[in-house]
Amino acid sequence: LLFVLVIFLSWTVFLYQGSVDPNTVLPILFGGCALAIMGFIDDRRTLPVSIRIIIQIIVTGWTLRMLGTPSSLTIGAHHVIIPLGTLFWFISGAWMSNLYNFMAGIDGLVATQTIVMGIFLVMVLGSTELRLLTLSVAIAMMGFLYWNWHPAKIFMGDTGSQFLGLFLAAIGIKYFWTPIDPSIIHENINDTKQFFISILAFAIPIIDTTTLV
């Protein structure tokens, strides 16, 4: 819970300073905090699976809708139209939240993966505000990893994993699997590189957890 508060406070400072766009930060912040609250309740009073999934889809859907969900998937130079595209992204976002939830009980796994992904994304993102957001999450994870490294003294539980899952789902869906915006993705990255960077950045949690489930 503490690292979620650290991220919340750092993003609030960024907003106050005008370093980030409220239209980008607020949907992710509100959506992430909503899922964190759900996770906090679930950690103390186990919620039915159906209720958790419904809340995840609604919150993730609202977050991505506010950010603007794409109607197509960019694969190299090709744009594939997705049937029921909006619903597809909503379910995909909710699945990402669950991926992190599944891994949260393993010593150091989620924190390490998030730090590596965060540093990687900071290197390829061309947007200063997205670099700030991603870097702040990675730094918060570094502090958490000290206590979560094997043998772990604390775990992030549903509270932290739900927040992280939504954040990375929003970053991935909105800014990597869509046509390139020069203001967001680094200028040296073309369509094909963007697709493979997306695969590299998100492959570990997706493949690791999905194959086990």
mmCIF file of C-alpha atoms in Angstrom, residues 21-127:
data_model
loop_
_atom_site.group_PDB
_atom_site.id
_atom_site.type_symbol
_atom_site.label_atom_id
_atom_site.label_comp_id
_atom_site.label_asym_id
_atom_site.label_seq_id
_atom_site.Cartn_x
_atom_site.Cartn_y
_atom_site.Cartn_z
ATOM 1 C CA ASP A 21 -1.141 16.444 -18.764
ATOM 2 C CA PRO A 22 -4.174 15.903 -16.479
ATOM 3 C CA ASN A 23 -5.967 14.146 -19.364
ATOM 4 C CA THR A 24 -3.274 11.477 -19.270
ATOM 5 C CA VAL A 25 -2.587 11.216 -15.549
ATOM 6 C CA LEU A 26 -6.015 11.508 -13.942
ATOM 7 C CA PRO A 27 -7.710 8.547 -15.709
ATOM 8 C CA ILE A 28 -4.795 6.250 -14.813
ATOM 9 C CA LEU A 29 -4.567 7.657 -11.282
ATOM 10 C CA PHE A 30 -8.281 7.388 -10.511
ATOM 11 C CA GLY A 31 -8.606 3.988 -12.180
ATOM 12 C CA GLY A 32 -5.506 2.641 -10.450
ATOM 13 C CA CYS A 33 -6.625 3.914 -7.056
ATOM 14 C CA ALA A 34 -10.103 2.420 -7.573
ATOM 15 C CA LEU A 35 -8.600 -1.008 -8.237
ATOM 16 C CA ALA A 36 -6.152 -0.547 -5.354
ATOM 17 C CA ILE A 37 -9.084 0.102 -3.017
ATOM 18 C CA MET A 38 -10.826 -3.009 -4.339
ATOM 19 C CA GLY A 39 -7.618 -4.965 -3.752
ATOM 20 C CA PHE A 40 -7.289 -3.553 -0.243
ATOM 21 C CA ILE A 41 -10.807 -4.766 0.580
ATOM 22 C CA ASP A 42 -10.132 -8.136 -1.050
ATOM 23 C CA ASP A 43 -6.951 -8.598 1.008
ATOM 24 C CA ARG A 44 -9.030 -8.301 4.175
ATOM 25 C CA ARG A 45 -12.401 -9.680 3.149
ATOM 26 C CA THR A 46 -12.171 -12.012 0.187
ATOM 27 C CA LEU A 47 -14.426 -10.769 -2.585
ATOM 28 C CA PRO A 48 -16.167 -13.195 -4.971
ATOM 29 C CA VAL A 49 -14.241 -13.706 -8.211
ATOM 30 C CA SER A 50 -17.194 -12.544 -10.286
ATOM 31 C CA ILE A 51 -17.380 -9.243 -8.385
ATOM 32 C CA ARG A 52 -13.638 -8.624 -8.819
ATOM 33 C CA ILE A 53 -13.763 -9.305 -12.554
ATOM 34 C CA ILE A 54 -16.779 -7.046 -13.069
ATOM 35 C CA ILE A 55 -15.114 -4.207 -11.154
ATOM 36 C CA GLN A 56 -11.848 -4.706 -13.062
ATOM 37 C CA ILE A 57 -13.557 -4.574 -16.456
ATOM 38 C CA ILE A 58 -15.611 -1.515 -15.528
ATOM 39 C CA VAL A 59 -12.684 0.423 -14.042
ATOM 40 C CA THR A 60 -10.221 -0.609 -16.742
ATOM 41 C CA GLY A 61 -12.807 0.132 -19.405
ATOM 42 C CA TRP A 62 -13.464 3.597 -18.020
ATOM 43 C CA THR A 63 -9.731 4.341 -17.776
ATOM 44 C CA LEU A 64 -8.971 3.260 -21.328
ATOM 45 C CA ARG A 65 -12.078 4.987 -22.624
ATOM 46 C CA MET A 66 -10.924 8.256 -21.087
ATOM 47 C CA LEU A 67 -7.494 7.795 -22.651
ATOM 48 C CA GLY A 68 -9.039 6.828 -25.996
ATOM 49 C CA THR A 69 -8.996 3.174 -27.015
ATOM 50 C CA PRO A 70 -7.794 2.379 -30.532
ATOM 51 C CA SER A 71 -10.033 0.618 -33.051
ATOM 52 C CA SER A 72 -7.104 -1.215 -34.615
ATOM 53 C CA LEU A 73 -3.950 -3.022 -33.573
ATOM 54 C CA THR A 74 -0.664 -1.884 -35.122
ATOM 55 C CA ILE A 75 1.555 -4.803 -36.239
ATOM 56 C CA GLY A 76 4.555 -3.469 -38.106
ATOM 57 C CA ALA A 77 3.227 -1.340 -40.950
ATOM 58 C CA HIS A 78 -0.199 -3.010 -40.837
ATOM 59 C CA HIS A 79 -3.265 -1.865 -38.904
ATOM 60 C CA VAL A 80 -5.542 -4.757 -38.020
ATOM 61 C CA ILE A 81 -9.149 -3.817 -37.312
ATOM 62 C CA ILE A 82 -10.330 -5.514 -34.127
ATOM 63 C CA PRO A 83 -13.937 -6.762 -33.981
ATOM 64 C CA LEU A 84 -15.642 -5.293 -30.922
ATOM 65 C CA GLY A 85 -12.391 -3.380 -30.435
ATOM 66 C CA THR A 86 -13.394 -1.424 -27.336
ATOM 67 C CA LEU A 87 -14.576 -4.536 -25.482
ATOM 68 C CA PHE A 88 -11.381 -6.352 -26.525
ATOM 69 C CA TRP A 89 -9.195 -3.653 -24.954
ATOM 70 C CA PHE A 90 -11.310 -3.528 -21.799
ATOM 71 C CA ILE A 91 -10.928 -7.280 -21.245
ATOM 72 C CA SER A 92 -7.208 -7.128 -22.137
ATOM 73 C CA GLY A 93 -6.668 -4.372 -19.571
ATOM 74 C CA ALA A 94 -8.469 -6.356 -16.884
ATOM 75 C CA TRP A 95 -6.366 -9.415 -17.748
ATOM 76 C CA MET A 96 -3.153 -7.418 -17.277
ATOM 77 C CA SER A 97 -4.325 -6.426 -13.796
ATOM 78 C CA ASN A 98 -4.871 -10.085 -12.986
ATOM 79 C CA LEU A 99 -1.475 -11.110 -14.363
ATOM 80 C CA TYR A 100 0.252 -8.955 -11.780
ATOM 81 C CA ASN A 101 -2.095 -10.175 -9.089
ATOM 82 C CA PHE A 102 -1.126 -13.795 -9.840
ATOM 83 C CA MET A 103 2.617 -13.011 -9.574
ATOM 84 C CA ALA A 104 2.461 -10.815 -6.464
ATOM 85 C CA GLY A 105 3.004 -13.713 -4.064
ATOM 86 C CA ILE A 106 6.456 -14.643 -5.414
ATOM 87 C CA ASP A 107 9.445 -12.999 -3.728
ATOM 88 C CA GLY A 108 10.733 -10.058 -5.761
ATOM 89 C CA LEU A 109 9.139 -11.122 -9.058
ATOM 90 C CA VAL A 110 6.665 -8.308 -9.712
ATOM 91 C CA ALA A 111 8.967 -5.598 -8.382
ATOM 92 C CA THR A 112 11.935 -6.780 -10.466
ATOM 93 C CA GLN A 113 9.894 -7.090 -13.653
ATOM 94 C CA THR A 114 8.332 -3.667 -13.136
ATOM 95 C CA ILE A 115 11.736 -2.030 -12.580
ATOM 96 C CA VAL A 116 13.192 -3.623 -15.724
ATOM 97 C CA MET A 117 10.120 -2.723 -17.783
ATOM 98 C CA GLY A 118 10.093 0.793 -16.353
ATOM 99 C CA ILE A 119 13.718 1.480 -17.276
ATOM 100 C CA PHE A 120 13.155 -0.040 -20.715
ATOM 101 C CA LEU A 121 10.073 2.093 -21.350
ATOM 102 C CA VAL A 122 11.817 5.256 -20.180
ATOM 103 C CA MET A 123 14.454 4.600 -22.843
ATOM 104 C CA VAL A 124 11.960 4.278 -25.716
ATOM 105 C CA LEU A 125 9.255 6.754 -24.728
ATOM 106 C CA GLY A 126 9.621 10.143 -26.404
ATOM 107 C CA SER A 127 7.127 11.892 -24.134
#
